[in-house]
Amino acid sequence: MSTLEPLPPHLERLGRDLVSAATELQRPRARTLMPWPWRTSRSLIRGRFALPFALAGLVVAVAALVPNLGGSGPAPAFAAPLVRFAQASPRVLLPLPGWHVVDANEEASGMGEIDFVKGSTTARSRVLDVPAGASLYRPRSVSGRIAALTWYRTPEGGLVEGRKVSIATGLGVRVTRLFVEGKGRGYLDLSAFLSDAGLEMRFRAMVRNMTMFRQELLAIRTVDVTTFLKAMPSYVITSISATGDAPKTIRKMLHGIALPPGFTTAKIRSPGLIRDRYQLGAAVTGTVACIWIRDWNHARIDGDTAAANRAIAAMSTAPHWPILIQMAKQGGWPSVLEAFANAMKQGNWYGRSLVSNVNGGLGCRALGVKLGPTR
Amino acid sequence: MMKMDSELGDRELLAAARRDPEAFGVFYRRHALGLERWLRTQTPDLATAADLTAESFAQALVGLDRFRGENDAAAQAWLFGIARNLVRRYHRRGRVEMATCAKLGVQVAYEPDELTELETRLQALGRATDLADALNELPSAQREALELRVLDELEYTEAASLMGTSEQNARMRVSRALRTLHQRLQGASR
């Protein structure tokens, strides 16, 4: 090897950190570094919502799968929020023997997920939507037993990544891209991307081989609203039904929050479909924060120091917003939002554009708030 | 470390790094600047390139067990392949995801002045690495085969299935890609 160039200081520091981390990895330890593919999938897509924390609370009470709601008689009458929920989703099921839905959700941004598991689940494992007996850190133990369909609609383009392929599915459309999320001994973690009727979808599954993945893709089916809702676990039905009075819940959540001029609950996008209090709280506080940051951004550009300072002052009260105090017990959303509030005082995000980082961090675009120029 | 630095090739370093953290340090020292230089050409600012550099090496570190390349070119292709994937994700999502750095407790810290100085230095150094160029110039079928096998770590049968070709053909494409990279890198070092 020839003589190496000296590294700049930040790379020197990074090198030391990496060697320290490598040293830590050598030590005997519990295998906590193995990414859990199931929730990794969710976090990669959702990013800003700490759903796993919120799910834990929901799961305690209900471990059983949904009973046969309809039987062979007339179709059951589902509450309006449930019907809206089903109509907004692609209503895809995986009707292979032993497979069932263990979770389904939709966020304010029009993004959602249906989680499938083959075999039984237990109260403990339901927290993570994994089959009973599966090991958290051994993907091979869930190979062929878990899958998820994520969908979203956005004008910005897709989640699509990976390599071009053409694979048949049971939906009548073909997979156009395939991405290898991970691989190890005895398992493949694959994502297939497809589009149908204005929805972009990602079918992700842990499988033993490509043949198994193709079989699962061929098996997925779109079903009607009733069939879809009958396949939902009981706690999904219960929690969606409970959001029938979302506007009232939102009004309570806004209590104690410094609201931007002209703010109304109508600014909060699709609240009726969010069935999780933590997510609803994130949508509500995120929308408020995004509007304040938008106003701050425009005021800076216009040279309106007073308006900019008003926005800064309003956001500096975020640590005292009651809903954020409650949410802090469940996840990291409040700390993210407060970090952006602090950065407004500096005018930048660690030397970079605050606006562009807020867009990614709070998902303002998905919440329907355009922040304006990024510089 | 000096002995290791002067004697071991990249493939050997990655193999040794599974047991010896210093070996990973040597591999890092060899490629950190080159990778960051290349990432700088793919991203709007050096801060982003620095973040992606950190995440690339962090992913390489936790994925050492999965590296199965057979020569130094494969080792470098593996590292740059990780970085290429991260760049793709960055462009698609509009932000750098630092999940692996976070898991490892690795932070990217710098003073703005440091980056300004480095920016000047990188501009003076000019072109990005030959390896990145060589990867980009491979025929698409070869590059895809190399990525599936070396970056995605698929078995040849699985890679072949994804490409719609035979296992033998997949092996041939990977072999040709590696040979091209090897020749290109040897030529660059002369």
Coordinates of C-alpha atoms in Angstrom, one line a residue:
Chain A
M1 CA 0.0 0.0 0.0
S2 CA 1.3 3.4 -0.8
T3 CA 1.5 6.1 1.8
L4 CA -2.0 7.3 2.8
E5 CA -3.1 10.9 2.7
P6 CA -3.7 12.3 6.2
L7 CA -7.4 12.3 7.0
P8 CA -9.2 15.5 7.8
P9 CA -10.2 15.9 11.5
H10 CA -13.8 14.9 11.2
L11 CA -12.8 11.6 9.4
E12 CA -10.1 11.0 12.0
R13 CA -12.7 11.3 14.7
L14 CA -15.1 9.1 12.8
G15 CA -12.3 6.5 12.4
R16 CA -11.7 6.4 16.1
D17 CA -15.4 6.0 16.8
L18 CA -15.7 3.2 14.4
V19 CA -12.8 1.3 15.8
S20 CA -14.3 1.8 19.3
A21 CA -17.6 0.5 18.0
A22 CA -15.8 -2.4 16.4
T23 CA -14.2 -3.2 19.7
E24 CA -17.6 -3.2 21.4
L25 CA -18.9 -5.5 18.8
Q26 CA -16.2 -8.0 19.6
R27 CA -17.3 -8.4 23.1
P28 CA -19.7 -11.2 24.1
R29 CA -23.1 -9.7 24.1
A30 CA -26.7 -10.2 23.4
R31 CA -27.3 -9.8 19.7
T32 CA -29.0 -6.4 19.8
L33 CA -27.6 -5.1 16.6
M34 CA -29.5 -7.4 14.3
P35 CA -32.1 -5.1 12.8
W36 CA -35.6 -6.4 13.2
P37 CA -36.8 -6.5 9.6
W38 CA -40.5 -6.2 10.5
R39 CA -40.3 -3.0 12.3
T40 CA -37.4 -1.8 10.3
S41 CA -39.7 -1.9 7.3
R42 CA -42.2 0.3 9.1
S43 CA -39.6 2.7 10.4
L44 CA -37.9 3.1 7.0
I45 CA -41.1 4.2 5.5
R46 CA -42.7 6.1 8.3
G47 CA -39.6 7.5 9.8
R48 CA -41.1 10.0 12.0
F49 CA -43.8 8.0 13.8
A50 CA -42.9 5.8 16.7
L51 CA -45.7 3.4 16.1
P52 CA -44.1 0.4 17.9
F53 CA -44.3 2.3 21.1
A54 CA -47.9 3.2 20.6
L55 CA -48.7 -0.4 19.5
A56 CA -47.5 -1.8 22.7
G57 CA -50.2 0.0 24.6
L58 CA -52.9 -1.3 22.3
V59 CA -51.8 -4.8 22.4
V60 CA -51.9 -5.5 26.1
A61 CA -55.6 -5.9 26.3
V62 CA -56.2 -8.0 23.2
A63 CA -54.3 -11.0 22.1
A64 CA -56.9 -13.0 20.3
L65 CA -57.5 -12.8 16.6
V66 CA -60.7 -11.4 15.3
P67 CA -63.7 -13.7 15.6
N68 CA -65.8 -14.4 12.5
L69 CA -67.7 -11.2 12.6
G70 CA -70.1 -11.9 9.8
G71 CA -70.5 -15.7 9.8
S72 CA -72.6 -16.9 6.9
G73 CA -75.4 -14.4 7.5
P74 CA -75.9 -10.9 6.2
A75 CA -72.9 -8.6 6.0
P76 CA -72.3 -6.9 9.4
A77 CA -72.8 -3.2 9.5
F78 CA -69.5 -1.6 10.2
A79 CA -69.1 1.8 11.7
A80 CA -68.3 4.7 9.3
P81 CA -64.7 5.1 10.4
L82 CA -64.1 1.4 9.7
V83 CA -65.6 1.7 6.2
R84 CA -63.6 4.8 5.5
F85 CA -60.5 3.0 6.7
A86 CA -61.1 0.0 4.4
Q87 CA -62.0 2.2 1.5
A88 CA -58.8 4.1 1.8
S89 CA -56.6 1.0 1.9
P90 CA -55.9 -1.3 -1.1
R91 CA -57.7 -4.1 0.9
V92 CA -55.1 -6.7 0.1
L93 CA -55.1 -10.0 1.9
L94 CA -52.8 -13.0 1.7
P95 CA -55.1 -15.9 1.6
L96 CA -52.6 -18.7 1.8
P97 CA -53.2 -21.5 4.4
G98 CA -52.3 -20.4 7.9
W99 CA -51.8 -16.7 7.1
H100 CA -53.8 -13.9 8.7
V101 CA -53.7 -10.2 9.3
V102 CA -52.2 -9.1 12.6
D103 CA -52.3 -5.4 12.1
A104 CA -53.5 -2.7 9.7
N105 CA -53.1 1.0 9.9
E106 CA -53.2 4.2 8.0
E107 CA -51.6 7.5 8.8
A108 CA -52.6 11.0 8.2
S109 CA -50.3 11.2 5.2
G110 CA -52.3 8.6 3.3
M111 CA -49.7 5.9 4.0
G112 CA -50.6 2.6 5.5
E113 CA -49.6 -0.9 6.2
I114 CA -51.2 -4.4 6.5
D115 CA -49.1 -6.9 8.5
F116 CA -49.5 -10.6 7.9
V117 CA -48.3 -13.5 10.0
K118 CA -48.4 -17.3 9.3
G119 CA -49.3 -19.3 12.3
S120 CA -50.3 -18.3 15.8
T121 CA -49.3 -15.2 17.7
T122 CA -49.1 -14.7 21.4
A123 CA -49.8 -11.7 23.5
R124 CA -46.1 -11.2 23.9
S125 CA -45.2 -11.6 20.3
R126 CA -48.1 -9.6 19.1
V127 CA -46.3 -6.5 20.2
L128 CA -44.0 -7.0 17.4
D129 CA -46.4 -8.8 15.1
V130 CA -44.2 -11.9 15.0
P131 CA -45.3 -15.5 15.1
A132 CA -45.3 -17.4 18.4
G133 CA -42.0 -18.9 19.2
A134 CA -40.0 -16.7 16.8
S135 CA -36.8 -15.2 18.0
L136 CA -36.5 -11.5 17.9
Y137 CA -33.0 -11.5 16.7
R138 CA -33.0 -14.4 14.3
P139 CA -34.7 -13.5 11.1
R140 CA -34.4 -17.2 10.0
S141 CA -37.0 -18.1 12.7
V142 CA -39.6 -15.9 10.9
S143 CA -38.6 -16.8 7.4
G144 CA -41.7 -17.7 5.5
R145 CA -43.9 -16.5 8.4
I146 CA -44.2 -12.7 8.1
A147 CA -45.0 -10.3 5.4
A148 CA -46.3 -6.7 5.1
L149 CA -48.0 -4.6 2.5
T150 CA -47.2 -1.0 2.7
W151 CA -49.0 1.5 0.5
Y152 CA -49.1 5.2 0.0
R153 CA -50.3 7.9 -2.3
T154 CA -48.3 11.0 -2.9
P155 CA -47.7 13.4 -5.7
E156 CA -44.0 13.2 -5.1
G157 CA -43.2 9.9 -6.6
G158 CA -42.8 6.5 -5.1
L159 CA -41.0 4.5 -2.5
V160 CA -39.7 2.6 -5.5
E161 CA -36.1 1.5 -5.4
G162 CA -34.3 -1.7 -6.3
R163 CA -33.8 -3.5 -9.5
K164 CA -36.1 -3.7 -12.5
V165 CA -38.0 -7.0 -12.6
S166 CA -41.3 -8.2 -13.9
I167 CA -43.0 -10.6 -11.5
A168 CA -46.6 -11.7 -11.6
T169 CA -48.9 -11.0 -8.6
G170 CA -52.4 -12.0 -7.6
L171 CA -53.5 -8.3 -8.0
G172 CA -53.4 -8.4 -11.8
V173 CA -50.4 -6.1 -11.9
R174 CA -46.8 -7.0 -12.0
V175 CA -44.0 -6.2 -9.7
T176 CA -41.7 -3.7 -11.4
R177 CA -38.9 -3.4 -8.9
L178 CA -37.4 -5.7 -6.4
F179 CA -35.1 -4.7 -3.5
V180 CA -33.1 -7.0 -1.3
E181 CA -33.5 -5.5 2.2
G182 CA -31.3 -8.2 3.8
K183 CA -30.1 -11.6 3.6
G184 CA -28.6 -14.2 5.9
R185 CA -28.3 -17.9 6.3
G186 CA -31.7 -19.3 5.7
Y187 CA -33.6 -16.2 4.9
L188 CA -34.1 -13.5 2.3
D189 CA -35.8 -10.2 3.2
L190 CA -37.3 -8.9 0.0
S191 CA -39.4 -5.9 -1.0
A192 CA -41.4 -5.9 -4.2
F193 CA -42.8 -2.6 -5.6
L194 CA -45.9 -2.4 -7.6
S195 CA -48.6 0.2 -8.5
D196 CA -52.3 -0.3 -8.9
A197 CA -55.1 2.2 -9.2
G198 CA -53.2 5.2 -8.1
L199 CA -51.6 3.5 -5.1
E200 CA -48.0 2.6 -4.8
M201 CA -47.4 -0.6 -2.8
R202 CA -44.5 -2.4 -1.3
F203 CA -44.9 -6.1 -0.5
R204 CA -42.2 -7.1 1.9
A205 CA -41.6 -10.6 3.2
M206 CA -39.1 -12.8 4.9
V207 CA -38.8 -15.9 2.8
R208 CA -36.5 -18.8 2.4
N209 CA -36.0 -18.3 -1.3
M210 CA -37.3 -16.6 -4.4
T211 CA -39.8 -19.4 -5.2
M212 CA -41.5 -18.8 -1.8
F213 CA -41.6 -15.0 -2.5
R214 CA -43.2 -15.5 -5.9
Q215 CA -45.8 -17.8 -4.4
E216 CA -46.8 -15.2 -1.9
L217 CA -46.9 -12.5 -4.5
L218 CA -49.2 -14.7 -6.6
A219 CA -51.4 -15.3 -3.7
I220 CA -52.2 -11.7 -2.6
R221 CA -55.7 -10.6 -3.5
T222 CA -57.8 -7.5 -3.4
V223 CA -61.1 -8.0 -1.5
D224 CA -64.2 -6.1 -0.9
V225 CA -64.7 -3.9 2.2
T226 CA -66.7 -6.4 4.2
T227 CA -64.2 -9.3 3.6
F228 CA -61.3 -7.0 4.4
L229 CA -62.8 -5.8 7.7
K230 CA -63.8 -9.3 8.6
A231 CA -60.1 -10.3 8.3
M232 CA -59.0 -7.6 10.7
P233 CA -57.9 -8.5 14.3
S234 CA -60.5 -7.4 16.8
Y235 CA -58.2 -4.7 18.3
V236 CA -57.9 -3.0 15.0
I237 CA -61.7 -2.9 14.7
T238 CA -62.0 -1.6 18.3
S239 CA -59.4 1.1 18.0
I240 CA -60.6 2.4 14.6
S241 CA -64.2 2.5 15.9
A242 CA -63.0 4.5 18.9
T243 CA -61.7 7.3 16.6
G244 CA -65.2 8.1 15.4
D245 CA -65.0 11.3 17.4
A246 CA -61.6 12.3 16.2
P247 CA -62.4 16.0 16.0
K248 CA -63.2 16.1 19.6
T249 CA -60.0 14.3 20.5
I250 CA -58.1 16.7 18.3
R251 CA -59.6 19.7 20.1
K252 CA -58.5 18.2 23.4
M253 CA -55.0 17.6 22.0
L254 CA -54.7 21.3 21.0
H255 CA -55.4 22.4 24.5
G256 CA -52.4 24.3 25.8
I257 CA -50.7 24.6 22.4
A258 CA -49.7 28.0 21.0
L259 CA -51.6 28.0 17.7
P260 CA -50.6 30.0 14.6
P261 CA -52.9 32.8 13.4
G262 CA -55.9 31.4 11.6
F263 CA -55.3 27.9 12.6
T264 CA -58.3 25.5 12.5
T265 CA -58.7 21.8 12.9
A266 CA -59.4 21.5 9.2
K267 CA -55.7 22.0 8.6
I268 CA -55.0 18.6 10.1
R269 CA -55.1 16.1 7.3
S270 CA -57.4 13.0 7.4
P271 CA -57.6 12.7 11.1
G272 CA -60.5 10.3 11.0
L273 CA -58.4 7.5 9.7
I274 CA -55.7 7.6 12.4
R275 CA -56.6 5.0 15.0
D276 CA -53.6 5.5 17.2
R277 CA -53.5 8.2 19.8
Y278 CA -49.7 8.7 19.5
Q279 CA -49.9 9.0 15.7
L280 CA -52.8 11.3 16.0
G281 CA -50.8 13.4 18.4
A282 CA -47.9 13.5 16.0
A283 CA -50.2 14.6 13.2
V284 CA -51.8 17.3 15.3
T285 CA -48.6 18.7 16.8
G286 CA -46.7 18.2 13.6
T287 CA -49.2 20.2 11.6
V288 CA -49.0 23.1 14.2
A289 CA -45.2 23.0 14.2
C290 CA -45.0 22.9 10.4
I291 CA -47.3 25.9 10.1
W292 CA -45.2 27.9 12.7
I293 CA -42.0 27.0 10.9
R294 CA -43.5 28.0 7.5
D295 CA -44.6 31.3 8.9
W296 CA -41.1 31.8 10.4
N297 CA -39.5 30.9 7.1
H298 CA -41.6 33.4 5.2
A299 CA -41.0 36.1 7.8
R300 CA -37.3 35.7 7.6
I301 CA -37.3 35.9 3.8
D302 CA -39.5 39.0 4.0
G303 CA -37.3 40.5 6.7
D304 CA -40.2 40.6 9.1
T305 CA -38.3 40.1 12.3
A306 CA -41.3 40.6 14.6
A307 CA -43.3 37.8 12.9
A308 CA -40.2 35.5 12.9
N309 CA -39.8 36.1 16.6
R310 CA -43.4 35.4 17.3
A311 CA -43.0 32.0 15.6
I312 CA -39.9 31.3 17.6
A313 CA -41.5 32.3 20.8
A314 CA -44.6 30.1 20.1
M315 CA -42.5 27.1 19.3
S316 CA -40.3 27.6 22.3
T317 CA -43.4 26.6 24.4
A318 CA -43.4 23.2 22.9
P319 CA -41.9 21.5 26.0
H320 CA -45.0 22.6 27.9
W321 CA -47.6 21.4 25.4
P322 CA -49.7 18.8 27.3
I323 CA -50.1 16.3 24.5
L324 CA -46.3 16.3 23.9
I325 CA -45.7 15.7 27.6
Q326 CA -48.0 12.7 27.4
M327 CA -46.4 11.4 24.2
A328 CA -42.9 11.7 25.6
K329 CA -43.6 8.6 27.7
Q330 CA -44.3 6.6 24.5
G331 CA -41.7 7.7 22.0
G332 CA -39.3 10.2 20.6
W333 CA -41.6 12.5 18.6
P334 CA -41.7 15.3 21.2
S335 CA -37.9 15.5 21.4
V336 CA -37.7 15.7 17.6
L337 CA -40.2 18.5 17.5
E338 CA -38.5 20.4 20.4
A339 CA -35.1 20.1 18.7
F340 CA -36.5 21.8 15.6
A341 CA -38.1 24.5 17.8
N342 CA -34.6 25.1 19.4
A343 CA -33.0 25.3 16.0
M344 CA -35.3 28.1 14.9
K345 CA -33.5 30.3 17.4
Q346 CA -30.2 29.5 15.6
G347 CA -31.7 29.9 12.2
N348 CA -30.3 26.6 10.9
W349 CA -30.0 22.9 11.6
Y350 CA -26.4 22.2 12.6
G351 CA -25.2 24.5 9.9
R352 CA -27.7 23.2 7.3
S353 CA -31.0 24.4 6.1
L354 CA -33.6 24.0 8.8
V355 CA -36.5 24.1 6.4
S356 CA -35.3 21.1 4.4
N357 CA -34.5 19.1 7.5
V358 CA -37.9 19.9 9.0
N359 CA -39.5 18.7 5.9
G360 CA -37.9 15.3 6.4
G361 CA -38.0 15.2 10.2
L362 CA -41.6 16.3 10.7
G363 CA -43.0 15.3 7.3
C364 CA -44.6 18.7 6.7
R365 CA -45.2 18.0 3.0
A366 CA -47.1 14.9 3.9
L367 CA -49.1 16.8 6.5
G368 CA -50.1 19.3 3.8
V369 CA -47.9 22.2 4.8
K370 CA -45.5 23.7 2.3
L371 CA -42.7 25.4 4.1
G372 CA -41.4 27.6 1.2
P373 CA -37.9 28.1 0.0
T374 CA -35.2 26.1 1.8
R375 CA -32.6 28.8 2.1
Chain B
M1 CA -0.8 -1.7 12.6
M2 CA 1.9 -0.5 10.2
K3 CA 2.6 -4.1 9.3
M4 CA -1.1 -4.7 8.7
D5 CA -1.3 -1.5 6.7
S6 CA 1.5 -2.4 4.4
E7 CA 0.9 -6.1 4.0
L8 CA -2.7 -7.0 4.0
G9 CA -5.0 -6.5 1.0
D10 CA -8.5 -5.1 1.4
R11 CA -10.2 -8.6 1.3
E12 CA -7.8 -9.8 4.0
L13 CA -8.4 -6.7 6.1
L14 CA -12.2 -7.3 6.0
A15 CA -11.7 -10.9 7.0
A16 CA -9.4 -9.9 9.8
A17 CA -11.7 -7.1 11.0
R18 CA -14.2 -9.7 12.1
R19 CA -11.8 -10.4 15.0
D20 CA -9.6 -7.4 15.0
P21 CA -11.1 -3.9 15.3
E22 CA -7.8 -2.4 14.2
A23 CA -8.0 -4.1 10.9
F24 CA -11.3 -2.3 10.2
G25 CA -9.5 0.9 11.2
V26 CA -6.9 0.3 8.6
F27 CA -9.5 -0.5 5.9
Y28 CA -11.3 2.7 7.0
R29 CA -8.1 4.8 6.7
R30 CA -7.5 3.5 3.2
H31 CA -10.9 4.3 1.9
A32 CA -12.5 7.0 4.0
L33 CA -11.2 10.0 2.0
G34 CA -11.8 8.3 -1.3
L35 CA -15.3 7.3 -0.4
E36 CA -16.1 10.8 0.9
R37 CA -14.6 12.3 -2.2
W38 CA -16.9 10.2 -4.4
L39 CA -19.9 10.8 -2.2
R40 CA -19.2 14.6 -2.5
T41 CA -19.8 14.2 -6.2
Q42 CA -23.1 12.6 -5.6
T43 CA -24.5 14.9 -3.0
P44 CA -25.3 18.7 -2.7
D45 CA -22.9 19.4 0.2
L46 CA -20.0 18.0 2.1
A47 CA -22.0 17.7 5.3
T48 CA -24.3 15.2 3.6
A49 CA -21.3 13.4 2.1
A50 CA -19.8 13.2 5.5
D51 CA -22.9 11.7 7.0
L52 CA -23.2 9.2 4.2
T53 CA -19.5 8.3 4.6
A54 CA -20.1 7.5 8.3
E55 CA -23.2 5.5 7.6
S56 CA -21.5 3.5 4.8
F57 CA -18.7 2.5 7.1
A58 CA -21.0 1.8 10.0
Q59 CA -23.1 -0.5 7.7
A60 CA -19.9 -2.2 6.5
L61 CA -18.8 -2.8 10.1
V62 CA -22.0 -4.5 11.1
G63 CA -22.1 -6.4 7.9
L64 CA -18.6 -7.8 7.9
D65 CA -19.8 -11.3 8.4
R66 CA -21.7 -11.0 5.2
F67 CA -18.8 -10.0 3.0
R68 CA -17.8 -13.0 0.9
G69 CA -15.8 -11.3 -1.9
E70 CA -12.8 -13.1 -3.3
N71 CA -10.4 -10.3 -3.9
D72 CA -9.5 -6.7 -3.1
A73 CA -11.7 -5.3 -6.0
A74 CA -14.7 -7.1 -4.5
A75 CA -13.9 -5.6 -1.1
Q76 CA -13.9 -2.1 -2.5
A77 CA -16.9 -2.8 -4.7
W78 CA -18.7 -4.0 -1.6
L79 CA -18.0 -0.7 0.3
F80 CA -18.9 1.5 -2.6
G81 CA -22.0 -0.6 -3.3
I82 CA -23.2 0.1 0.3
A83 CA -22.5 3.8 -0.3
R84 CA -24.3 3.7 -3.7
N85 CA -27.4 2.3 -2.1
L86 CA -27.3 4.9 0.6
V87 CA -27.0 7.6 -2.1
R88 CA -30.0 6.2 -3.9
R89 CA -32.0 6.2 -0.7
Y90 CA -30.9 9.7 0.1
H91 CA -32.0 11.1 -3.3
R92 CA -35.3 9.3 -3.0
R93 CA -36.1 10.3 0.6
G94 CA -34.4 13.7 0.7
R95 CA -32.6 12.9 3.9
V96 CA -29.7 10.8 5.2
E97 CA -30.7 8.0 7.4
M98 CA -28.1 7.3 10.1
A99 CA -29.8 4.3 11.7
T100 CA -26.6 2.1 11.8
C101 CA -24.5 4.9 13.2
A102 CA -27.1 5.5 15.8
K103 CA -27.1 1.8 16.8
L104 CA -23.3 1.9 17.1
G105 CA -23.2 5.1 19.0
V106 CA -21.1 6.7 16.2
Q107 CA -21.6 10.4 15.7
V108 CA -20.5 12.6 12.9
A109 CA -19.1 15.7 14.5
Y110 CA -17.3 18.6 12.7
E111 CA -16.8 22.3 12.8
P112 CA -18.1 24.2 9.9
D113 CA -14.5 25.5 9.3
E114 CA -13.3 21.9 8.9
L115 CA -15.7 21.2 6.2
T116 CA -14.9 24.4 4.4
E117 CA -11.2 23.5 4.4
L118 CA -11.9 20.0 3.2
E119 CA -14.1 21.2 0.5
T120 CA -11.2 23.2 -0.9
R121 CA -9.0 20.3 -0.6
L122 CA -11.3 17.9 -2.4
Q123 CA -11.8 20.4 -5.2
A124 CA -8.0 20.5 -5.6
L125 CA -7.8 16.8 -5.6
G126 CA -10.2 16.7 -8.5
R127 CA -11.8 13.5 -9.8
A128 CA -13.6 11.0 -7.7
T129 CA -12.2 7.5 -7.2
D130 CA -11.4 5.3 -10.1
L131 CA -13.3 2.5 -8.6
A132 CA -16.6 4.5 -8.6
D133 CA -16.0 5.4 -12.2
A134 CA -15.1 1.8 -13.1
L135 CA -18.3 0.6 -11.4
N136 CA -20.4 3.1 -13.4
E137 CA -18.7 2.1 -16.6
L138 CA -19.4 -1.6 -16.3
P139 CA -22.0 -3.0 -18.7
S140 CA -25.4 -2.9 -16.9
A141 CA -25.8 -6.7 -16.8
Q142 CA -22.4 -7.1 -15.2
R143 CA -22.9 -4.3 -12.8
E144 CA -26.3 -5.8 -11.8
A145 CA -24.8 -9.2 -11.3
L146 CA -22.0 -7.8 -9.2
E147 CA -24.4 -5.9 -7.1
L148 CA -26.6 -8.8 -6.5
R149 CA -23.8 -11.1 -5.6
V150 CA -21.4 -8.8 -3.8
L151 CA -23.6 -6.1 -2.4
D152 CA -26.8 -7.9 -1.8
E153 CA -24.9 -11.1 -1.0
L154 CA -27.3 -13.4 -2.9
E155 CA -26.4 -16.9 -3.8
Y156 CA -25.7 -17.3 -7.5
T157 CA -28.9 -19.2 -8.0
E158 CA -30.9 -16.4 -6.4
A159 CA -29.1 -13.7 -8.4
A160 CA -29.6 -15.6 -11.6
S161 CA -33.3 -16.0 -10.8
L162 CA -33.7 -12.3 -10.3
M163 CA -31.8 -11.5 -13.5
G164 CA -33.8 -14.1 -15.5
T165 CA -30.6 -16.0 -16.5
S166 CA -28.8 -19.2 -15.7
E167 CA -26.6 -19.6 -12.7
Q168 CA -23.6 -20.2 -15.0
N169 CA -24.3 -16.9 -16.8
A170 CA -24.6 -15.1 -13.5
R171 CA -21.2 -16.4 -12.4
M172 CA -19.7 -15.4 -15.7
R173 CA -21.0 -11.8 -15.4
V174 CA -19.7 -11.4 -11.8
S175 CA -16.4 -12.9 -12.8
R176 CA -16.1 -10.5 -15.8
A177 CA -17.1 -7.5 -13.7
L178 CA -14.5 -8.3 -11.0
R179 CA -11.8 -8.8 -13.6
T180 CA -12.6 -5.5 -15.2
L181 CA -12.5 -3.7 -11.9
H182 CA -9.3 -5.4 -11.0
Q183 CA -7.6 -4.3 -14.2
R184 CA -9.0 -0.9 -13.9
L185 CA -7.6 -0.5 -10.3
Q186 CA -4.2 -2.0 -11.3
G187 CA -4.0 0.5 -14.2
A188 CA -4.9 3.4 -11.9
S189 CA -2.2 2.5 -9.4
R190 CA 0.6 2.4 -11.9

